[in-house]
mmCIF file of C-alpha atoms and ligand atoms in Angstrom:
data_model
loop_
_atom_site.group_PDB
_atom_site.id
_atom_site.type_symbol
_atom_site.label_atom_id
_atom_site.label_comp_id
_atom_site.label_asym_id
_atom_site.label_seq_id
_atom_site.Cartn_x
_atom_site.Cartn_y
_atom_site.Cartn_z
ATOM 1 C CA UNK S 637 0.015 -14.595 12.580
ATOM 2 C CA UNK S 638 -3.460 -15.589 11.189
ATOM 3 C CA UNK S 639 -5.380 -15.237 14.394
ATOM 4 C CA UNK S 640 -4.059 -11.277 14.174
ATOM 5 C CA UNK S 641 -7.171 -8.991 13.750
ATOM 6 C CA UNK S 642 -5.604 -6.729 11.023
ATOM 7 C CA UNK S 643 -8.614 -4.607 10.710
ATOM 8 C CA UNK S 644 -8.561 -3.514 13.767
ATOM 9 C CA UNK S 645 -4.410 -3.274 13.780
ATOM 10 C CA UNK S 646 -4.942 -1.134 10.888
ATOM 11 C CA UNK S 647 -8.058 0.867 12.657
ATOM 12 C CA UNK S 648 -5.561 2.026 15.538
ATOM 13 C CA UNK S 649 -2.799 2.501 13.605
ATOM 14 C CA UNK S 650 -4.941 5.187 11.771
ATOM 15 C CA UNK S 651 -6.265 6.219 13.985
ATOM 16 C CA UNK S 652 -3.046 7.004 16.176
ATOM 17 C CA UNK S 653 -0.313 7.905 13.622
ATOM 18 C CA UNK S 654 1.345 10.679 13.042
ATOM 19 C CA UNK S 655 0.356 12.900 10.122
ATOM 20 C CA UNK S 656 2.589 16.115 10.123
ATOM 21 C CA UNK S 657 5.528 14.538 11.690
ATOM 22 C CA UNK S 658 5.310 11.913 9.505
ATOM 23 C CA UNK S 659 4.702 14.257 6.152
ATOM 24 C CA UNK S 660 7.584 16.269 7.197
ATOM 25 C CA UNK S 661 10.185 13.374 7.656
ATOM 26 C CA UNK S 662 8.944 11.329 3.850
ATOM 27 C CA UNK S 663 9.187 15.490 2.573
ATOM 28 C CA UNK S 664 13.002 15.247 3.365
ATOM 29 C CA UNK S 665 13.713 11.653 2.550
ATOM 30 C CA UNK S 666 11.791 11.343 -1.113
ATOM 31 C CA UNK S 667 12.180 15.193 -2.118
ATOM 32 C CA UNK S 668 10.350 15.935 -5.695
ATOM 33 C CA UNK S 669 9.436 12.562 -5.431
ATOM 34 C CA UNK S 670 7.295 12.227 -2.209
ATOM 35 C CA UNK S 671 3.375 12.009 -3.435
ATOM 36 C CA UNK S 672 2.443 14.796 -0.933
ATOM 37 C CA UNK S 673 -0.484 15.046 -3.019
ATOM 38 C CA UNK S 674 -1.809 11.850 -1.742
ATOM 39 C CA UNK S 675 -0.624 11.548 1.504
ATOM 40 C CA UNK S 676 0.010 8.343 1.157
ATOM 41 C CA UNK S 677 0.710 5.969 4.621
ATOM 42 C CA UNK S 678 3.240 3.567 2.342
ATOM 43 C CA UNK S 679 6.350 3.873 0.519
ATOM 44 C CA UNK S 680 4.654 4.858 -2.367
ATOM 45 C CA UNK S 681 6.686 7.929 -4.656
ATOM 46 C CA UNK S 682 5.129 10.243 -7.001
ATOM 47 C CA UNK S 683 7.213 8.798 -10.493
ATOM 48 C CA UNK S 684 5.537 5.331 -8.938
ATOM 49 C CA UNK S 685 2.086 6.791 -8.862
ATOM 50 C CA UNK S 686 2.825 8.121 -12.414
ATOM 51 C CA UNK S 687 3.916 4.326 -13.299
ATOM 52 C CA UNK S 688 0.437 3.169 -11.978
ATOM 53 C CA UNK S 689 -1.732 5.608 -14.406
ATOM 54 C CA UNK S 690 0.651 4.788 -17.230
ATOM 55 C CA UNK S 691 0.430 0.658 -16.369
ATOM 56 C CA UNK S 692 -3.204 0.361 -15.522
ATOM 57 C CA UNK S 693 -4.142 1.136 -19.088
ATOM 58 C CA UNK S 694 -7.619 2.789 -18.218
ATOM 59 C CA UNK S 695 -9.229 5.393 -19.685
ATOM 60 C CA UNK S 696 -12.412 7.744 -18.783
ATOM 61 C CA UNK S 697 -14.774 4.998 -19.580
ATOM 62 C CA UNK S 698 -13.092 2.706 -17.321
ATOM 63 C CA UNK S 699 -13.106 1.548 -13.940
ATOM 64 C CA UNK S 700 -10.679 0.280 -11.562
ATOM 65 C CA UNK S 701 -10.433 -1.041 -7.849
ATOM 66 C CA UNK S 702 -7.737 0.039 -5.688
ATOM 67 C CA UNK S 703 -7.104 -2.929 -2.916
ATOM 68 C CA UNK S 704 -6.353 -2.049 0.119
ATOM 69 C CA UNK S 705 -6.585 1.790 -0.451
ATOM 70 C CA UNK S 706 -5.991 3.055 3.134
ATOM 71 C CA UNK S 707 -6.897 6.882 3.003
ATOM 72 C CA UNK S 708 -7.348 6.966 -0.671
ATOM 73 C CA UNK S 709 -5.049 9.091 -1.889
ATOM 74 C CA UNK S 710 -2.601 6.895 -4.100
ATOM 75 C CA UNK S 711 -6.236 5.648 -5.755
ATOM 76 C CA UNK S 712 -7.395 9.247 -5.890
ATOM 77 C CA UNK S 713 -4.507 10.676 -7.581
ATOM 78 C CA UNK S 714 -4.265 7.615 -10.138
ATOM 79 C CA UNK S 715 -8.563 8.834 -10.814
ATOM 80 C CA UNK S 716 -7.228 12.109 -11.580
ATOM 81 C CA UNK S 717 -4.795 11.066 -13.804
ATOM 82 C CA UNK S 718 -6.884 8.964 -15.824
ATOM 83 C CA UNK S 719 -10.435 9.861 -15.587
ATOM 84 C CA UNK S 720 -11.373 6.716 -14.797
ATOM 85 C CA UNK S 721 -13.752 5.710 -11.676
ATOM 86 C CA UNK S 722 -12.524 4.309 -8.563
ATOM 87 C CA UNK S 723 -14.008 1.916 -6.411
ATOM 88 C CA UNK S 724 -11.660 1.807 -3.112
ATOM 89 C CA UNK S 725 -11.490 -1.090 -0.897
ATOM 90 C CA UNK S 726 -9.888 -1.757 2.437
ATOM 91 C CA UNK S 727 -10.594 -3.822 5.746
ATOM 92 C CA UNK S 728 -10.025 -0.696 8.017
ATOM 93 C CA UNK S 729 -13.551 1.520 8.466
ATOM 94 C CA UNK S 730 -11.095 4.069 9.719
ATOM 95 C CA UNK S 731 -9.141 4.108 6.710
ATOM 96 C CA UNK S 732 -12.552 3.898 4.935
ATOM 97 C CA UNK S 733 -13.925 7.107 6.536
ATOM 98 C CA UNK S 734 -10.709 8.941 5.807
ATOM 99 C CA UNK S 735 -11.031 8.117 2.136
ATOM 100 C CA UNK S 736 -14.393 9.218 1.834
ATOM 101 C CA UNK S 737 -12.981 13.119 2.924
ATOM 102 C CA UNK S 738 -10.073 12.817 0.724
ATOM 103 C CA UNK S 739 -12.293 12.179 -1.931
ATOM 104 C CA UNK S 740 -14.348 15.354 -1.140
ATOM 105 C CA UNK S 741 -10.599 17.664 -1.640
ATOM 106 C CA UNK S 742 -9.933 15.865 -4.566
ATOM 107 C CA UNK S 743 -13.611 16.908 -6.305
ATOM 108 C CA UNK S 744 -13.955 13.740 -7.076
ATOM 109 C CA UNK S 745 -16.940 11.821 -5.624
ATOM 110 C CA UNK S 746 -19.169 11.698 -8.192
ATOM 111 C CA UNK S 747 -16.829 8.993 -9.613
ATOM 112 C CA UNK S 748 -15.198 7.476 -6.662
ATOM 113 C CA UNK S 749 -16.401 5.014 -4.009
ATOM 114 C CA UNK S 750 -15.045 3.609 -0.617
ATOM 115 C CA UNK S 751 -16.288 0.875 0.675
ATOM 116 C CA UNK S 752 -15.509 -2.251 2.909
ATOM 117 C CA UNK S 753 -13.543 -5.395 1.472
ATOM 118 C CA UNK S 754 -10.390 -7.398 1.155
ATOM 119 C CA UNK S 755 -7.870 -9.338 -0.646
ATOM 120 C CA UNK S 756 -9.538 -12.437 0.543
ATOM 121 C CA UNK S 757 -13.181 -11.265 -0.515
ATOM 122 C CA UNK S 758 -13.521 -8.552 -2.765
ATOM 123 C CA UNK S 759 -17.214 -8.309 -2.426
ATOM 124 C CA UNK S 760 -17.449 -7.344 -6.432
ATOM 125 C CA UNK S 761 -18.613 -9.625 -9.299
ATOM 126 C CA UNK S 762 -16.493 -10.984 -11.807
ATOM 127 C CA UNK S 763 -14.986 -9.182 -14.666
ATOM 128 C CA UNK S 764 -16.490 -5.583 -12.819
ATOM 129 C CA UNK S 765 -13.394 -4.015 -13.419
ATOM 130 C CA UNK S 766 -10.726 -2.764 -16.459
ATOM 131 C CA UNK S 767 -7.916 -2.551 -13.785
ATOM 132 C CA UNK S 768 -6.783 -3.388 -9.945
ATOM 133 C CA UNK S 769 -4.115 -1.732 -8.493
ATOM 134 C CA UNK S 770 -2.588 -2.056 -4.582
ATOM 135 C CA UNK S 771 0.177 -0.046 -3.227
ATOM 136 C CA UNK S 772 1.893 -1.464 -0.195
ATOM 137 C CA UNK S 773 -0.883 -3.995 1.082
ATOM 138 C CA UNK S 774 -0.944 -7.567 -0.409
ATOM 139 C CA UNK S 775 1.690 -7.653 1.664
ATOM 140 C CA UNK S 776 -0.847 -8.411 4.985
ATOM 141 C CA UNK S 777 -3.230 -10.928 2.671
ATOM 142 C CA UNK S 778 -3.128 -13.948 4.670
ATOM 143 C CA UNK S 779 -2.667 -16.194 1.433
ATOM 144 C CA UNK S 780 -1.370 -14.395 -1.184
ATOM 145 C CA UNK S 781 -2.211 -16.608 -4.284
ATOM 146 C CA UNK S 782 -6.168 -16.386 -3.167
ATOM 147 C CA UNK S 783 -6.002 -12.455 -3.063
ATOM 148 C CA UNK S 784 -4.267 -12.767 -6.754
ATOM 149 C CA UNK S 785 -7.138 -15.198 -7.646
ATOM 150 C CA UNK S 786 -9.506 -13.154 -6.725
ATOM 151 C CA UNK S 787 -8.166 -9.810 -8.657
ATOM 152 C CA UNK S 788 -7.908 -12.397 -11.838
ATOM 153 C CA UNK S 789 -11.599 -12.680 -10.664
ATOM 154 C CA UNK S 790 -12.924 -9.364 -11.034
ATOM 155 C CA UNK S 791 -10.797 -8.355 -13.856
ATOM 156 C CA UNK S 792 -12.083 -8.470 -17.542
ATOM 157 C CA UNK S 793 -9.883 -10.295 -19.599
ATOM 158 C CA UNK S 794 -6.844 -8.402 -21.065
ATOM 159 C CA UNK S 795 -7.328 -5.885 -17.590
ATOM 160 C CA UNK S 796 -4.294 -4.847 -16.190
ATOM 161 C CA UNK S 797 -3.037 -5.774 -12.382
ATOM 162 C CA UNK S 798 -0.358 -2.960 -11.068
ATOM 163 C CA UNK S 799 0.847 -3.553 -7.418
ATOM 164 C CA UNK S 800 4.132 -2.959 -5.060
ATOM 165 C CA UNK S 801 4.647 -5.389 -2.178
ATOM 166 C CA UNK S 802 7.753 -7.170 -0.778
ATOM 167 C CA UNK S 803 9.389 -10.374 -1.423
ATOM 168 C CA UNK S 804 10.747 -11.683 1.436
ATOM 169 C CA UNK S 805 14.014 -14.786 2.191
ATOM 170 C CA UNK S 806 11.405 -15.966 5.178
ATOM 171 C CA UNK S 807 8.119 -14.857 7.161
ATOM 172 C CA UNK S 808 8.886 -12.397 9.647
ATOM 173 C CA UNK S 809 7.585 -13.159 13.016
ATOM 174 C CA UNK S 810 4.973 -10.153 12.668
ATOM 175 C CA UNK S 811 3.545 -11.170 9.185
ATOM 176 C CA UNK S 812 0.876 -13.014 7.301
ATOM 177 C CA UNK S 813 2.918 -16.023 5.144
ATOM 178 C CA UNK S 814 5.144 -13.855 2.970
ATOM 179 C CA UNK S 815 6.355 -15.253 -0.800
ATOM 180 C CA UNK S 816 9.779 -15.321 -1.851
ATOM 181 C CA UNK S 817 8.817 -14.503 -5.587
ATOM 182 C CA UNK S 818 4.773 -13.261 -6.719
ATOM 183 C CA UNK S 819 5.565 -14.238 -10.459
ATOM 184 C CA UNK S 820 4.530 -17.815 -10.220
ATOM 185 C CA UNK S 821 1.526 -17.163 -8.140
ATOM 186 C CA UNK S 822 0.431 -14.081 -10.453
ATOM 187 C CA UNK S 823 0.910 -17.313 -13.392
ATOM 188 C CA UNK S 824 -1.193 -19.672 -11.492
ATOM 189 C CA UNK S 825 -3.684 -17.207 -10.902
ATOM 190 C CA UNK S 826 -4.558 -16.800 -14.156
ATOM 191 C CA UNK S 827 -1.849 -13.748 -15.106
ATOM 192 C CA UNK S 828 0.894 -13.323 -17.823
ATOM 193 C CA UNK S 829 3.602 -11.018 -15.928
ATOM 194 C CA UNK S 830 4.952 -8.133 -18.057
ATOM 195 C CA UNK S 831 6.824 -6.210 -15.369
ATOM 196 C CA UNK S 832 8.402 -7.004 -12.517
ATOM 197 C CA UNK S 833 11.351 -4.242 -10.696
ATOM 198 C CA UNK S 834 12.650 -3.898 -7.766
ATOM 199 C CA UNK S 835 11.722 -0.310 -7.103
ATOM 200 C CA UNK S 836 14.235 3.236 -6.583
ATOM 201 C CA UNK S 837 15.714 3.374 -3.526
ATOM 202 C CA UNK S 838 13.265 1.351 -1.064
ATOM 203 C CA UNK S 839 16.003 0.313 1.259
ATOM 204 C CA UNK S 840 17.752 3.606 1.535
ATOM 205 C CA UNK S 841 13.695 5.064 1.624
ATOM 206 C CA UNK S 842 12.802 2.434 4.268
ATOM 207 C CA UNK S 843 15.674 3.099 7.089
ATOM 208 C CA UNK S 844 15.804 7.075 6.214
ATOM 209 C CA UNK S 845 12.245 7.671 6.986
ATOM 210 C CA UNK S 846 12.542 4.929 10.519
ATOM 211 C CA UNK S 847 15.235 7.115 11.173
ATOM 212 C CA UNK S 848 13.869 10.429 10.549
ATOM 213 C CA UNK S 849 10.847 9.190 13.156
ATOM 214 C CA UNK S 850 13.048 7.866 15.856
ATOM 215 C CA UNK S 851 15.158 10.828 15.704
ATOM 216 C CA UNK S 852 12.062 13.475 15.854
ATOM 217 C CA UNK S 853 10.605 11.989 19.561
ATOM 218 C CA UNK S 854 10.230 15.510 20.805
ATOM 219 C CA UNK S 855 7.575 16.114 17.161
ATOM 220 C CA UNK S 856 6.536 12.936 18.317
ATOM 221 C CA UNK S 857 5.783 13.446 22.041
ATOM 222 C CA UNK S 858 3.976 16.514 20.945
ATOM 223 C CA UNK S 859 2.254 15.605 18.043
ATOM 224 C CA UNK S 860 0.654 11.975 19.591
ATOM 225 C CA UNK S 861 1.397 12.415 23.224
ATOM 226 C CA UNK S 862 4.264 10.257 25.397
ATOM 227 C CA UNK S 863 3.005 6.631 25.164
ATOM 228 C CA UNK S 864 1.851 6.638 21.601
ATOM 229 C CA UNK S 865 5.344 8.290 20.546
ATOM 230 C CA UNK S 866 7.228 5.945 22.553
ATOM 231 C CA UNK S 867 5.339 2.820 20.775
ATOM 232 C CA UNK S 868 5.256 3.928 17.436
ATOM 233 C CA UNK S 869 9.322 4.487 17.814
ATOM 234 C CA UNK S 870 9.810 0.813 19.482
ATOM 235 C CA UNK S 871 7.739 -0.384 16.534
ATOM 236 C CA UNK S 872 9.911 1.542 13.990
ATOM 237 C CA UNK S 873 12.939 0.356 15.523
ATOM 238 C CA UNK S 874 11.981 -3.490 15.751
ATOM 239 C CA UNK S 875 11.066 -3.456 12.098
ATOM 240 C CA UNK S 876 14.278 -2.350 11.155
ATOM 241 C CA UNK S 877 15.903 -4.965 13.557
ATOM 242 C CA UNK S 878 13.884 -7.768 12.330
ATOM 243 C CA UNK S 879 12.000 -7.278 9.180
ATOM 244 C CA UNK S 880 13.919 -5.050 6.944
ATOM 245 C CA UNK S 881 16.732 -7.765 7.193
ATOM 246 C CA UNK S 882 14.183 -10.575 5.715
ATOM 247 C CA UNK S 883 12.853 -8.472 2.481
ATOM 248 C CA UNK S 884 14.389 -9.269 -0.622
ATOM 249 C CA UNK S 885 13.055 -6.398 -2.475
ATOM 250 C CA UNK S 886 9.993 -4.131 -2.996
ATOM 251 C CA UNK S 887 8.691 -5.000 -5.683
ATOM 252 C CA UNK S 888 6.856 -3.341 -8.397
ATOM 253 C CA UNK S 889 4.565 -6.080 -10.569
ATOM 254 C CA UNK S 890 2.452 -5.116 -13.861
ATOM 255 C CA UNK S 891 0.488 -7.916 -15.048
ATOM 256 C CA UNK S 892 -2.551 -8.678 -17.418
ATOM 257 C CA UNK S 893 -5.321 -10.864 -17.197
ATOM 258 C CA UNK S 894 -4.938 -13.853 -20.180
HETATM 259 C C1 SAM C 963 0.639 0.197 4.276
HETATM 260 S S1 SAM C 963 -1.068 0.526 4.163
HETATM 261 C C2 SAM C 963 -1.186 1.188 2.508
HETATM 262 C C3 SAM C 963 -2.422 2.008 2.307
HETATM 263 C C4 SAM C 963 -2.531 2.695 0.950
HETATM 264 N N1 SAM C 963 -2.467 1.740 -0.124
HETATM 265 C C5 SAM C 963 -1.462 3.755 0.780
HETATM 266 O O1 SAM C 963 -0.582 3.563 -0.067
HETATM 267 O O2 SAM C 963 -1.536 4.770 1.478
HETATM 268 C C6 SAM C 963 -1.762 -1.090 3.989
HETATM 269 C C7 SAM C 963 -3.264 -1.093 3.846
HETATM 270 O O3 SAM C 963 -3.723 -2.417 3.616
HETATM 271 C C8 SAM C 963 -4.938 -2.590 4.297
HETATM 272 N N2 SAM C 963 -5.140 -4.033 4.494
HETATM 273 C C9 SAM C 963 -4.542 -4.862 5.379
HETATM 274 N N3 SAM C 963 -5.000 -6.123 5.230
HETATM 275 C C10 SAM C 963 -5.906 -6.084 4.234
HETATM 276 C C11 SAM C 963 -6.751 -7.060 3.613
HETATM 277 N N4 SAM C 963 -6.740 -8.330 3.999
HETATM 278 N N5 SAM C 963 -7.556 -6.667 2.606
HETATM 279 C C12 SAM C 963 -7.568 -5.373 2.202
HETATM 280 N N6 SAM C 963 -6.799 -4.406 2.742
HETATM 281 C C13 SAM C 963 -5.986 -4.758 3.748
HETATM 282 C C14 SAM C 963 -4.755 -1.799 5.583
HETATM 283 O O4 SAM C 963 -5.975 -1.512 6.226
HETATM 284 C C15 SAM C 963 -4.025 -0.576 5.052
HETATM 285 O O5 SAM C 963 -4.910 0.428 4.668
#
């Protein structure tokens, strides 16, 4: 899986998704607590995002990096909450552009930037930040204990590290090396752990939403056109047939920098 060009994976798969089908079908599944707010492409919930502000520990005068931010919006909604700046980073210029317009709705680029980097290089200097946070993405780092090096990097010392990702029993077929446990790699890297959960729901959360896409082809059809319908629902379908059966949990982590 490391020859896999996940930037440009992740370019199509923004580019070709489904938005409203795919609002509509979380809407039903999470209820109060889908995140419409920051239309988030993860399993990210609202009382998760909350956990985030709370965990990160940052205030106005703070800043904080949000790793592998996709569109922007869990990063933008977590700037909102605590007045801190953002600085946004993900492999996917598609993503990338997408953030920049989200930050525009949220008022909020004055204090926010997007701009091009990874787990593997950050492209930031060390101790920049008060806080690094990653919903749903360290997940596709190709070695997981260099991305957590590098966030002990850029973090100042007692800076907080708030992530959700999946431990997985073994590497699914379709999957950077995946880690059966993060807490001894967030130790080597340089972290002390002070929260690790598995988080509400994500297996009900996981197979309710697959199923509410499968079941909507017709939204589908319509909404992306016949052969982008048809392989986003084969795609849906094989993850549930091969990697939901591999994932321990999902995983939410809070950690400092010692
Ligand atoms: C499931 S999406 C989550 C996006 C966003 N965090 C959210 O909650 O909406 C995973 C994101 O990780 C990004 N990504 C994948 N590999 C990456 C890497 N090596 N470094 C940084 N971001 C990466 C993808 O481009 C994508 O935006």
């Amino acid at each position: 899986m490391s020859d896999v060009d996940w930037a440009r994976v992740f370019d199509r798969s923004f580019t070709e998704q489904s938005r409203s089908t795919r609002q509509r079908v979380w809407r039903e599944v999470y209820g109060q607590d889908y995140a419409e707010h920051a239309e988030p492409y993860s399993y990210v919930s609202r009382s998760e995002l909350e956990e985030f502000a709370e965990h990160l520990q940052i205030g106005q005068s703070g800043a904080f990096v949000d790793l592998g931010c996709g569109r922007g919006g869990p990063g933008l909604v977590v700037a909102l909450r605590t007045g801190a700046r953002l600085i946004g980073l993900d492999i996917s210029e598609v993503a990338l552009a997408d953030a920049e317009q989200a930050a525009q709705k949220f008022g909020l680029t004055e204090r926010v930037e997007f701009r091009r980097g990874g787990f593997a290089a950050t492209g930031l200097t060390d101790r920049c930040v008060h806080a690094v946070m990653s919903v749903d993405a360290l997940t596709f780092a190709l070695d997981k204990q260099q991305a957590l090096t590098e966030m002990a990097r850029i973090l100042a010392p007692g800076g907080r590290l708030v992530f959700t990702s999946w431990d997985y029993k073994r590497t699914p077929d379709n999957r950077p090396p995946q880690v059966q446990d993060h807490r001894p790699l967030l130790e080597r890297a340089g972290f002390q752990v002070l929260g690790y959960k598995e988080t509400t729901d994500w297996r009900h959360r996981w197979q309710a939403t697959s199923h509410g896409m499968i079941t909507r082809r017709a939204e589908l059809v319509e909404e992306l056109g016949e052969e982008r319908a048809v392989a986003m629902i084969a795609e849906l379908q094989r993850q549930l047939d091969n990697q939901l059966p591999l994932v321990t949990r999902r995983i939410l982590a809070i950690a400092t920098r010692q």
